[in-house]
Short mmCIF file of C-alpha atoms in Angstrom, two decimals:
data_model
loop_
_atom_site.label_atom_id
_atom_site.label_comp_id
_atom_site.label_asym_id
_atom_site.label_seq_id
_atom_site.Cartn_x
_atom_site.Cartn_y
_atom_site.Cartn_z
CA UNK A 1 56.44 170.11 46.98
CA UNK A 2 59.23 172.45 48.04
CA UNK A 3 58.61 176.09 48.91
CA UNK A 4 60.78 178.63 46.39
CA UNK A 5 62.16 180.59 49.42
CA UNK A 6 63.53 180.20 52.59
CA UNK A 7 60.78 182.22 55.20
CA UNK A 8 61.54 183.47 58.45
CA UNK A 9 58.33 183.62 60.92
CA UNK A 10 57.11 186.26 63.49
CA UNK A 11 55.45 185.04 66.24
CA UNK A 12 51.86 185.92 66.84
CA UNK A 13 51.06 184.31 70.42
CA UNK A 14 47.35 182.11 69.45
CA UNK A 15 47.94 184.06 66.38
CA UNK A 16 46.04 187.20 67.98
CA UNK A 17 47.35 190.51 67.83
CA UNK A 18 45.83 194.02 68.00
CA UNK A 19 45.71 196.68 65.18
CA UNK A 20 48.63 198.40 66.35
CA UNK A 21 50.67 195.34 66.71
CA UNK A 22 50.18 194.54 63.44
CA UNK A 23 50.76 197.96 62.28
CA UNK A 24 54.48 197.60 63.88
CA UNK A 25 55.15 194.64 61.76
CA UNK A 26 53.49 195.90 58.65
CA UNK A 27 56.28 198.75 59.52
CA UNK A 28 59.27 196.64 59.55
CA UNK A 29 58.25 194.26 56.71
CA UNK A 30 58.13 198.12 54.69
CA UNK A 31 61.65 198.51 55.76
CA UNK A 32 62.40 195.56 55.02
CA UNK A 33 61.47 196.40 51.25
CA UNK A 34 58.43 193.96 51.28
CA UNK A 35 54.91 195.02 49.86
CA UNK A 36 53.03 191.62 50.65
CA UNK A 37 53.61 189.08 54.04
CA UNK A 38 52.19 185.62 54.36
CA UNK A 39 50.56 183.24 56.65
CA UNK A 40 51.37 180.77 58.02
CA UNK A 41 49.66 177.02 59.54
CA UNK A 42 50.69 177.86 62.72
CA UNK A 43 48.99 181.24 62.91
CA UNK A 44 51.86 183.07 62.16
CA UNK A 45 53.34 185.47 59.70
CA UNK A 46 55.40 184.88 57.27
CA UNK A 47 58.75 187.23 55.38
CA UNK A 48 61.34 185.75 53.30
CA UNK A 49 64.57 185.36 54.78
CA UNK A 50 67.63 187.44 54.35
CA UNK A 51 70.70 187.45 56.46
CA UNK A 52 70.55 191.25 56.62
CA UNK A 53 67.38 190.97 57.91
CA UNK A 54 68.68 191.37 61.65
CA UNK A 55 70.03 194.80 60.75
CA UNK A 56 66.03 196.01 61.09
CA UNK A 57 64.56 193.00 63.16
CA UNK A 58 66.67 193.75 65.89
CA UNK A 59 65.65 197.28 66.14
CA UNK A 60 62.10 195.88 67.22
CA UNK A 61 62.94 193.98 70.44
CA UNK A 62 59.20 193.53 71.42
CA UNK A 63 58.43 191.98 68.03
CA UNK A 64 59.06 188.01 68.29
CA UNK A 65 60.58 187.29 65.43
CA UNK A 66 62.56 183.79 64.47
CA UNK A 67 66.17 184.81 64.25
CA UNK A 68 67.52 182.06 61.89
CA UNK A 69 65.91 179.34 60.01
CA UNK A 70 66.84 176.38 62.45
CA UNK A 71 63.52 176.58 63.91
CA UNK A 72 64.05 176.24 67.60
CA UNK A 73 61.14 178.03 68.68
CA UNK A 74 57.49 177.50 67.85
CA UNK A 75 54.24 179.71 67.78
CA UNK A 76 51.70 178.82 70.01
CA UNK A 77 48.18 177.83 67.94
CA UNK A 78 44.49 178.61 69.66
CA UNK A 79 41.10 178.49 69.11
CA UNK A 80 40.14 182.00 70.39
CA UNK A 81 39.33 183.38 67.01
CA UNK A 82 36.54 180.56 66.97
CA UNK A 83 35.20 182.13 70.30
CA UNK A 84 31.87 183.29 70.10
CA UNK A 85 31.74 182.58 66.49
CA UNK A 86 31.55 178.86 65.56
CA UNK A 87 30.48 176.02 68.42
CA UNK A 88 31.79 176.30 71.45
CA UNK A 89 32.41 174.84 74.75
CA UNK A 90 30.16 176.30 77.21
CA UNK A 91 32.34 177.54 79.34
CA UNK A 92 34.81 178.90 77.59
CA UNK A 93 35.33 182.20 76.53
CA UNK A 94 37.60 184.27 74.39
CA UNK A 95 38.71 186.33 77.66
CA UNK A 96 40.06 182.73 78.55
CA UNK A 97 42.12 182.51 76.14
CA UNK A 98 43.53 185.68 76.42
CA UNK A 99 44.62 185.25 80.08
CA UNK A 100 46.58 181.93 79.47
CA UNK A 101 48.15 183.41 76.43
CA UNK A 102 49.50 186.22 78.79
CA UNK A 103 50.96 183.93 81.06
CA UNK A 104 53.49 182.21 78.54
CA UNK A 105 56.35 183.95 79.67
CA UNK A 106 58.78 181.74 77.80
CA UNK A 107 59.33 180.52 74.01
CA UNK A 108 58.40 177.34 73.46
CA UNK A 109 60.33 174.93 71.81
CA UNK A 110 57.51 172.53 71.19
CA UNK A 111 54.39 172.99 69.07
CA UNK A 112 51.17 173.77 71.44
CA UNK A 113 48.00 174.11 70.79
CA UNK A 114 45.12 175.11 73.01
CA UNK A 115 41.84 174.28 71.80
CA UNK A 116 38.25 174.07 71.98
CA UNK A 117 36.94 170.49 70.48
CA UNK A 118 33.36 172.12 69.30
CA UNK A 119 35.20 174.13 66.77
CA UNK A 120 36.40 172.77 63.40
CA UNK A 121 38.67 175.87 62.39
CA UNK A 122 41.96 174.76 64.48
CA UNK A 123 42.87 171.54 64.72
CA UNK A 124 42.84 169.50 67.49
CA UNK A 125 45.53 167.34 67.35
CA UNK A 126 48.63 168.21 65.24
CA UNK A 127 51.12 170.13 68.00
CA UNK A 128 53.65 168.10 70.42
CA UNK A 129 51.48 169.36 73.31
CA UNK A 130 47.47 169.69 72.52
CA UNK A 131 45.34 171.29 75.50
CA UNK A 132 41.89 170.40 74.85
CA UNK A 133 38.80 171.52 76.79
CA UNK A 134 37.01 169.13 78.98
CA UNK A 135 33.26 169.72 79.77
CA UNK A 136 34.38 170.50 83.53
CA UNK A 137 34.65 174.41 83.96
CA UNK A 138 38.81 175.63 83.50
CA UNK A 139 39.92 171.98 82.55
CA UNK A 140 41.87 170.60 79.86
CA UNK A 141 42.82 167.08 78.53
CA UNK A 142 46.52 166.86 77.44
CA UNK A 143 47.45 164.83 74.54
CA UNK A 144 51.34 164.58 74.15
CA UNK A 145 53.07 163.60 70.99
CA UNK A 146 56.46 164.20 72.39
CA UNK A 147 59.98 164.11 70.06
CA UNK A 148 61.54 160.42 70.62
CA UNK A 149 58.55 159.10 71.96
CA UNK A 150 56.88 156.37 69.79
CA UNK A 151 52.73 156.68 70.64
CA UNK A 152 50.62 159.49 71.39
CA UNK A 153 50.07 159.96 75.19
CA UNK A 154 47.25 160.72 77.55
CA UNK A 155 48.08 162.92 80.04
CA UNK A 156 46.75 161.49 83.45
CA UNK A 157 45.28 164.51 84.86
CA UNK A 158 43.04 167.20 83.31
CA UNK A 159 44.82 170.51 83.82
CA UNK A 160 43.68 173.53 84.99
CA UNK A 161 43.62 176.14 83.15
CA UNK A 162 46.30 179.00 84.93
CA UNK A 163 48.31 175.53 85.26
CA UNK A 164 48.91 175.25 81.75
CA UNK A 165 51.94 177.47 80.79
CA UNK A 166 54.25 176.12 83.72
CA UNK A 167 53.06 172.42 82.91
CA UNK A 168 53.78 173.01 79.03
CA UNK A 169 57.57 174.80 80.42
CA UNK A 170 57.67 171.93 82.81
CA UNK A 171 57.25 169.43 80.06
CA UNK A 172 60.00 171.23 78.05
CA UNK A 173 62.31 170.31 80.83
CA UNK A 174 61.85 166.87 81.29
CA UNK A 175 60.12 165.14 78.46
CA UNK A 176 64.04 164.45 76.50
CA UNK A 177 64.95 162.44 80.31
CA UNK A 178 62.15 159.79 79.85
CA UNK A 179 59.50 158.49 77.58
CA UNK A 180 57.36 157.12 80.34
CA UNK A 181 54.33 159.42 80.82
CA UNK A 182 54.65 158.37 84.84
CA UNK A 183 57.75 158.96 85.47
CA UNK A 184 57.26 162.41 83.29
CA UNK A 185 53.81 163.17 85.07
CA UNK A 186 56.37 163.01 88.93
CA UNK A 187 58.73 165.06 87.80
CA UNK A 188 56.17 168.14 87.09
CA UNK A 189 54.89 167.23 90.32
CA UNK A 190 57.98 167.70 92.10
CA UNK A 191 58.78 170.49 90.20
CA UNK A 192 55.86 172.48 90.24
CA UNK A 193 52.24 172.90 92.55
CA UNK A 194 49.40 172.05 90.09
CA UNK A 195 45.66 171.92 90.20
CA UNK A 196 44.74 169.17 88.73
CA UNK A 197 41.56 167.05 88.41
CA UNK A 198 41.37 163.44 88.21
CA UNK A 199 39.70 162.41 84.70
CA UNK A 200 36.22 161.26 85.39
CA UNK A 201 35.63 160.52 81.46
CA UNK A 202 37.37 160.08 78.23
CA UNK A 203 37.35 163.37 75.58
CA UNK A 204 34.31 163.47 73.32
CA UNK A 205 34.93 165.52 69.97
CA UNK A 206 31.90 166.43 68.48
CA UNK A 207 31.26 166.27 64.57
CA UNK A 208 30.95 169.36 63.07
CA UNK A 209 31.17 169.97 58.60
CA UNK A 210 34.24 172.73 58.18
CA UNK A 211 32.89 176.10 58.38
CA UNK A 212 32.08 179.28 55.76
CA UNK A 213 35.15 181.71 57.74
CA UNK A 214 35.17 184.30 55.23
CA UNK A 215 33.06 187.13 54.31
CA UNK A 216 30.54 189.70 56.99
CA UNK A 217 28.75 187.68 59.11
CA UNK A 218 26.03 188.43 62.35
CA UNK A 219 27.29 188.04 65.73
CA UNK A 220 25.08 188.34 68.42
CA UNK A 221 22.43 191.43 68.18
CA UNK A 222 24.50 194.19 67.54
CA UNK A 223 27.83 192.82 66.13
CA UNK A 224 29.37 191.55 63.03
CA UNK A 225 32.69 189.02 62.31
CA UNK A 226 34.54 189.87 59.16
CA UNK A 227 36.66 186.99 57.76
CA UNK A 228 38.98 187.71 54.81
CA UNK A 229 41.19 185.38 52.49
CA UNK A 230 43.37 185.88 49.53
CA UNK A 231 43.72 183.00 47.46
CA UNK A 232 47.60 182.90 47.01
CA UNK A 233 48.18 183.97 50.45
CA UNK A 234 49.91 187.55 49.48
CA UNK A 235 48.65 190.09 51.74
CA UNK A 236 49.12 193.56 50.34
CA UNK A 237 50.77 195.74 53.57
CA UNK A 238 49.30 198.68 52.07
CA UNK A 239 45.48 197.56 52.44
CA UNK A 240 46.65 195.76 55.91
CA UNK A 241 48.19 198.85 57.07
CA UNK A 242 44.64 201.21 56.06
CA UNK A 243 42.79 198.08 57.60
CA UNK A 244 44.72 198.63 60.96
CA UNK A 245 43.73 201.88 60.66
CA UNK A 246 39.63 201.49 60.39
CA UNK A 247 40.38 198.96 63.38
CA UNK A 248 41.61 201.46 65.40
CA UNK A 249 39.02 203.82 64.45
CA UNK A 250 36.43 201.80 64.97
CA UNK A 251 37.21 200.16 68.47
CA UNK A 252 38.34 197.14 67.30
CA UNK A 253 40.47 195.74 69.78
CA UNK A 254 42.01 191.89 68.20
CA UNK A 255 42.87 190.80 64.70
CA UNK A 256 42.84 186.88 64.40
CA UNK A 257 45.21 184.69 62.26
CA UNK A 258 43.73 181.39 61.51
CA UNK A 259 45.46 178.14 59.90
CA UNK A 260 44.04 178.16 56.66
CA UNK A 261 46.19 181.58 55.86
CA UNK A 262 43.74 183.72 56.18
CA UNK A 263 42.11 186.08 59.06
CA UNK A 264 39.15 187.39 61.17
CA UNK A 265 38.00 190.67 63.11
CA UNK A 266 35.30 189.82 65.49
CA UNK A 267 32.96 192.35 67.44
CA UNK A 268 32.34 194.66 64.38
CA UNK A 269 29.71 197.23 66.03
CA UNK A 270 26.91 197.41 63.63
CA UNK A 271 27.20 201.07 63.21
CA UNK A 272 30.34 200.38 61.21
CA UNK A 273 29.40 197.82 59.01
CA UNK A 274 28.29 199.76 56.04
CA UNK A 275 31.72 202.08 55.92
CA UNK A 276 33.48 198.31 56.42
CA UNK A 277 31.77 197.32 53.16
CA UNK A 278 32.22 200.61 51.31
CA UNK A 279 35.89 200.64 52.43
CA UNK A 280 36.49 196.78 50.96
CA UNK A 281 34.41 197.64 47.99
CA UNK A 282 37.34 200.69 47.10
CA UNK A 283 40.25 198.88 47.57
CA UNK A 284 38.67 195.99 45.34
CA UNK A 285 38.63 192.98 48.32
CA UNK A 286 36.35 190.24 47.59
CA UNK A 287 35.07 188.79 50.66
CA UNK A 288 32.69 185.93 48.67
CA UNK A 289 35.34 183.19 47.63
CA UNK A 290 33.21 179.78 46.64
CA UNK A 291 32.97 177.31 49.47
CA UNK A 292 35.19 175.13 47.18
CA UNK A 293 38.11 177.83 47.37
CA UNK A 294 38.21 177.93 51.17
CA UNK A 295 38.36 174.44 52.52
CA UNK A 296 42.11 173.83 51.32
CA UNK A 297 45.22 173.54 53.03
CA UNK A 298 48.74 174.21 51.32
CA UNK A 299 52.15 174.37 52.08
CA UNK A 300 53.29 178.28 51.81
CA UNK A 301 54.61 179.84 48.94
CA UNK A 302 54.06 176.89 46.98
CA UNK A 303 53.10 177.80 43.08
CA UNK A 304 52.72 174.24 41.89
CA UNK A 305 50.63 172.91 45.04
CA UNK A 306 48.64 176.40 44.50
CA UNK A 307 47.67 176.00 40.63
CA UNK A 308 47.07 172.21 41.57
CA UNK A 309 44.33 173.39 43.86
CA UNK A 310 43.07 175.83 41.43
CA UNK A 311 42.93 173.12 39.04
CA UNK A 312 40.90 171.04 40.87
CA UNK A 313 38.76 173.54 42.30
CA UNK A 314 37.59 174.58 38.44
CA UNK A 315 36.64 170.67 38.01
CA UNK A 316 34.48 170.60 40.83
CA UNK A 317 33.19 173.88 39.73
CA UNK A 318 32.38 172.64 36.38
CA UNK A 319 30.88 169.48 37.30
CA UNK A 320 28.90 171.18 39.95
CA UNK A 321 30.01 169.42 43.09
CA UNK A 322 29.32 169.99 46.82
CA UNK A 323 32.10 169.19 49.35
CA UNK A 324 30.28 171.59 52.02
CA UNK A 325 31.74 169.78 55.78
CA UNK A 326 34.79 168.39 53.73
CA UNK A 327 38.64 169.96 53.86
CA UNK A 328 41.36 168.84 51.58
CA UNK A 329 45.30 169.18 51.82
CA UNK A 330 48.23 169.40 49.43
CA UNK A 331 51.12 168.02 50.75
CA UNK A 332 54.69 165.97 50.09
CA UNK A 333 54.83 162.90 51.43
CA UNK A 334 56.76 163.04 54.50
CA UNK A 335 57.56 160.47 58.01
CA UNK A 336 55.34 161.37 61.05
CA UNK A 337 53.53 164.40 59.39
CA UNK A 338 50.28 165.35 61.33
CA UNK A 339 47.64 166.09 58.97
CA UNK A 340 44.52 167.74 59.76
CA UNK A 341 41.82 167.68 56.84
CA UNK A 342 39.33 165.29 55.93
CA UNK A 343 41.18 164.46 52.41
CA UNK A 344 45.45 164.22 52.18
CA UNK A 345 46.25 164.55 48.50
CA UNK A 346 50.48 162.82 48.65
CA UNK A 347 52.81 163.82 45.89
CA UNK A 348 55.49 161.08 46.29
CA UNK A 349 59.09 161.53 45.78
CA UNK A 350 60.81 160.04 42.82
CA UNK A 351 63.49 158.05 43.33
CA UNK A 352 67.09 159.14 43.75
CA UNK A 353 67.99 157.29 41.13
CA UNK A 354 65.60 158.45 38.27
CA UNK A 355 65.58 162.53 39.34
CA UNK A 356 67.82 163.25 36.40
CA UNK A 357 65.22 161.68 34.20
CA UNK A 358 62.04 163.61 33.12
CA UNK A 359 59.29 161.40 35.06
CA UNK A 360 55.73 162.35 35.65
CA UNK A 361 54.84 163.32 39.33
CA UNK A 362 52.33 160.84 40.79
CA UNK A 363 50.08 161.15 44.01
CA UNK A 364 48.13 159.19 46.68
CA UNK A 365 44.88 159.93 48.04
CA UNK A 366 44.03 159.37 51.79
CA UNK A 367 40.62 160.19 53.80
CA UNK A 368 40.37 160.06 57.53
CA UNK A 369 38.16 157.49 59.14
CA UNK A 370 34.28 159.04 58.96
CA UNK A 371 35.70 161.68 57.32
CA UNK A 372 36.26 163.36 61.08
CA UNK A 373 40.35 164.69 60.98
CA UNK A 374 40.06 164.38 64.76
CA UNK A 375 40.05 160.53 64.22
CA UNK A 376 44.11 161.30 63.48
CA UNK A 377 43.46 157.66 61.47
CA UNK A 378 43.83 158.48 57.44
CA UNK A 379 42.88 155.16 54.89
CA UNK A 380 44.07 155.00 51.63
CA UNK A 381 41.95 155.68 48.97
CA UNK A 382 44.32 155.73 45.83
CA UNK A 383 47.44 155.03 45.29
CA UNK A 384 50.50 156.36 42.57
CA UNK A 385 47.82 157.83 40.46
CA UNK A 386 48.41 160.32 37.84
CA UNK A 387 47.92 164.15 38.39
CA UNK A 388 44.95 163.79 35.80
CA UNK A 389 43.14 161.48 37.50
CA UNK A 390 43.15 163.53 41.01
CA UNK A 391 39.89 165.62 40.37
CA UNK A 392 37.60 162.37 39.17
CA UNK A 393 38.99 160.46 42.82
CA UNK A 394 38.02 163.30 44.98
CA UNK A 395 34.79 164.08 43.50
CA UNK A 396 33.82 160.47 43.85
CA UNK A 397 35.57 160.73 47.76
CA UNK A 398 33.17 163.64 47.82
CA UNK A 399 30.06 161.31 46.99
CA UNK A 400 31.31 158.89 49.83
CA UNK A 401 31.30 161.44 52.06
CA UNK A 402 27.57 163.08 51.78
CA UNK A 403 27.11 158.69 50.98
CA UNK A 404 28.11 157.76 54.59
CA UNK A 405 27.28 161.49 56.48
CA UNK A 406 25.39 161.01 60.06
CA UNK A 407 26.25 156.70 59.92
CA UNK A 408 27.51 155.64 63.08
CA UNK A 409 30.27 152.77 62.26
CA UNK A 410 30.52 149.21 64.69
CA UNK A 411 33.02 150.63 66.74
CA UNK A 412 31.01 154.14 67.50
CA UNK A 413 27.85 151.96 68.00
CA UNK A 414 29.57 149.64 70.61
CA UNK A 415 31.21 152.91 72.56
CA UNK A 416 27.17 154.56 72.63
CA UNK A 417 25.94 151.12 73.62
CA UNK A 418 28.87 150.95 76.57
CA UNK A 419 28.27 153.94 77.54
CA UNK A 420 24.64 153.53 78.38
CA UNK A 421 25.13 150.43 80.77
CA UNK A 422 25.10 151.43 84.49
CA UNK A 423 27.52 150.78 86.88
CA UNK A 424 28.72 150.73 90.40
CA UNK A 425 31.11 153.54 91.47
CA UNK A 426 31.88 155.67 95.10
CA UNK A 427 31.13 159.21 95.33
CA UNK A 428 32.66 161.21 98.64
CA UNK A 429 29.70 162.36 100.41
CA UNK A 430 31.52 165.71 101.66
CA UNK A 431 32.27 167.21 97.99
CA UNK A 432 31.06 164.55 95.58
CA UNK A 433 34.32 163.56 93.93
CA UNK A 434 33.86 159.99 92.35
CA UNK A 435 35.97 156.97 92.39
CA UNK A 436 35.53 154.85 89.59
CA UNK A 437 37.69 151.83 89.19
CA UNK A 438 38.01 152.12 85.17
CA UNK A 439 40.73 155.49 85.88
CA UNK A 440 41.65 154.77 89.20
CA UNK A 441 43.24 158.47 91.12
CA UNK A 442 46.39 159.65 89.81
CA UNK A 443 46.73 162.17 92.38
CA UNK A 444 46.95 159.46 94.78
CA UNK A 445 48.72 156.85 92.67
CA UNK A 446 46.28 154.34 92.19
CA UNK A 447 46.14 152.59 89.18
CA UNK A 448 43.33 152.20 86.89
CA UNK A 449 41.42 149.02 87.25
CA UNK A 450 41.67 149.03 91.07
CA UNK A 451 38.29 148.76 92.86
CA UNK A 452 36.74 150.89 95.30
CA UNK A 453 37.06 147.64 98.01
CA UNK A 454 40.61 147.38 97.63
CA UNK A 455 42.13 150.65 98.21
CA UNK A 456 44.17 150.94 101.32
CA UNK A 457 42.00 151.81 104.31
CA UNK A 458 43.99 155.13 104.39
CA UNK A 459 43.02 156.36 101.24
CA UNK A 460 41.65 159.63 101.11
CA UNK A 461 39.68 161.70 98.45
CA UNK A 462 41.67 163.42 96.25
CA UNK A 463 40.10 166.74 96.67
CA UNK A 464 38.88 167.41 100.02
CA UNK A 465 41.05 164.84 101.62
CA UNK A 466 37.49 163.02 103.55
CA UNK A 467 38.49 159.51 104.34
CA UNK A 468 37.36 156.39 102.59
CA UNK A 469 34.44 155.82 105.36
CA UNK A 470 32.80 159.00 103.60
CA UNK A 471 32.49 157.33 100.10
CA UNK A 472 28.82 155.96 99.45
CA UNK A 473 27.97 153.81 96.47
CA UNK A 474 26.46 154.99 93.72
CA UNK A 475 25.56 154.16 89.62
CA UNK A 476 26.38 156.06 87.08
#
């Protein structure tokens, strides 16, 4: 499914901007002769692409905006406009967020995303470089799905959290010179001073059903979130550039982008929300799309993948169906694409050979593994199956679903099960650090699966450097 235009992207760092940034790029696209601008997956915004577009782009040197269609740079995808909105790791708030955004003083060339795995709204897993929050305060797990490298990688250490925008440059430097995470993981080293943290305990991602984002919602006791979607993802500048101004009228400080084309204002003071309402209600916004309109990803400016969707989403509507938790995606079929929704619907290519024919499309229909997109493992469900036929499969997926919602499957029961049998590990009596023999100590280069009795007798603890004498057995 092809887009009809070429599109050129401006960068929105974590796809957060304030009211008057967005008023600066609602004034180029306007010189630019546009009256709409798009979204895009990647939290950023989206103009179609003409070569005499530079003439006005480059007369905006703070704006960050691609300067050709080759692609070389990437936005940088977060979770802050879950903060304080959806589930959430304790610790983390949107200020953090906000500070490790600020201290990207490069463009990337890889995709990163830095994310908070109690939140269903940005996904996870589908950049080059995924930050993920640990349960230990200012730490992140680092999964790598480098260019040229075959498998998805663990990054050894969890990162801290002012680390990450010289580990993600650092990474840029090196990763094309090896695709061996430990010979990577010593060249950062060498390069840079990090503060690492050995991992005590592998990533845990939550289940959570995709959320309701649109529409005014409570927040806290005296605040509101406002999320807003258009359907074919054409955002009128006009409305967006009287938006910006109630925004700045009302003290709103951040305007969020999120993935599904669409965004959110948070801390909405409750003395505003009325004249919020009254001013949607004039300019003819509806903020109440069905549940079945909102959980759908599609490629931009895409007019068949679009009326596919709507096609669908008048079946369900029809026959009544619920696919509340569930998220679908329209997509061609393409090598090493990352998917992130709980149903992939394929449109296959038809063969070189028969394109000057008239043939029917047809499609395949995949579902991640307990439905959970975090899994990254998709089954087949159908296969080469007729347009037609598209609504009746995901309705009965649908069924499946709500069928098999809150089983645990074998290979969940037997990681609960291990999880629950003690064992013997050494905790440093000074600060507590553990050793435990299943992840061994980067930091000192000792490899998982080493016990506690056979590390050299001048082994120290990795964070307040005690010796090995101060290590007393424990059970976890």
């Amino acid at each position: 499914m092809e887009t009809t235009q070429q599109l050129q992207r401006i960068f929105i760092k974590g796809g957060v901007l304030s009211p008057g940034e967005l008023k600066q790029i609602l004034r180029i696209t306007e010189e630019l002769g546009l009256s709409t601008i798009k979204f895009g997956s990647r939290q950023d915004i989206l103009i179609p692409f003409k070569e005499t577009n530079k003439e006005i782009t480059e007369l905006y040197p703070t704006i960050n905006i691609d300067s050709n269609l080759n692609h070389h740079f990437q936005n940088i995808v977060c979770s802050y406009v879950s903060s304080d909105i959806f589930p959430s790791t304790d610790w983390l708030k949107g200020s953090t967020y906000l500070y490790i955004l600020e201290q990207f003083r490069f463009k990337p060339t890889l995709k990163i995303n830095i994310t908070d795995p109690k939140q269903q709204l940005v996904p996870l897993f589908n950049g080059q470089l995924n930050f993920i929050a640990s349960e230990n305060e200012d730490y992140w797990y680092l999964y790598l799905n480098l260019p040229g490298w075959e498998n998805d990688i663990e990054f050894p250490v969890l990162v801290y959290s002012w680390d990450i925008p010289k580990i993600a440059e650092a990474i840029e430097e090196f990763y094309e010179e090896t695709t061996d995470i430990s010979l990577l993981f010593d060249l950062i080293n060498e390069k840079i001073d990090t503060n690492s943290r050995t991992i005590k305990q592998p990533l845990e991602i939550p289940f959570h059903p995709f959320p309701y984002y649109e529409g005014m919602n409570k927040m806290g006791d005296n605040e509101y979130w406002l999320g807003l979607y258009w359907r074919n993802n054409e955002y009128d500048i006009a409305f967006l550039k009287d938006f910006c101004d109630f925004c700045l009228e009302s003290s709103i400080g951040k305007i969020c982008i999120t993935p599904w084309k669409s965004f959110i204002i948070k801390g909405i003071n409750r003395k505003y929300k009325l004249s919020l309402e009254k001013f949607l209600g004039k300019k003819g916004i509806n903020v109440r799309h069905s549940s079945l309109e909102l959980n759908w990803h599609l490629p931009v400016d895409n007019l068949e993948a679009l009326e596919l969707k709507k096609s669908i989403v008048r079946n369900f509507d029809q026959n009544d169906i619920s696919t509340y938790g569930l998220n679908f995606s329209i997509t061609n079929r393409a090598k090493n694409e990352i998917y992130f929704t709980s149903a992939v619907i394929e449109k296959n290519q038809v063969p070189t050979i028969i394109k000057k024919y008239s043939v029917r499309p047809t499609f395949n229909v995949l579902y991640c593994k307990n439905f959970n997109p975090n899994t990254k493992e998709y089954l087949m469900y159908a296969q080469d199956v007729d347009k037609m036929e598209l609504p009746g499969l995901l309705m009965e997926l649908s069924k499946l679903y709500f069928e098999k919602l809150g089983e645990v499957d074998d290979t969940e029961k037997k990681k609960i099960e291990d999880s629950k049998i003690e064992k013997d590990v050494y905790q440093c009596s000074e600060c507590l650090t553990v050793y435990d023999s299943d992840y061994g100590d980067v930091n000192a280069q000792i490899a998982p699966g080493v016990l506690f009795i056979d590390l050299p007798e001048n082994y120290k603890c990795s964070v307040c450097d005690s010796p090995k004498e101060s290590y007393t057995l424990a059970k976890i």
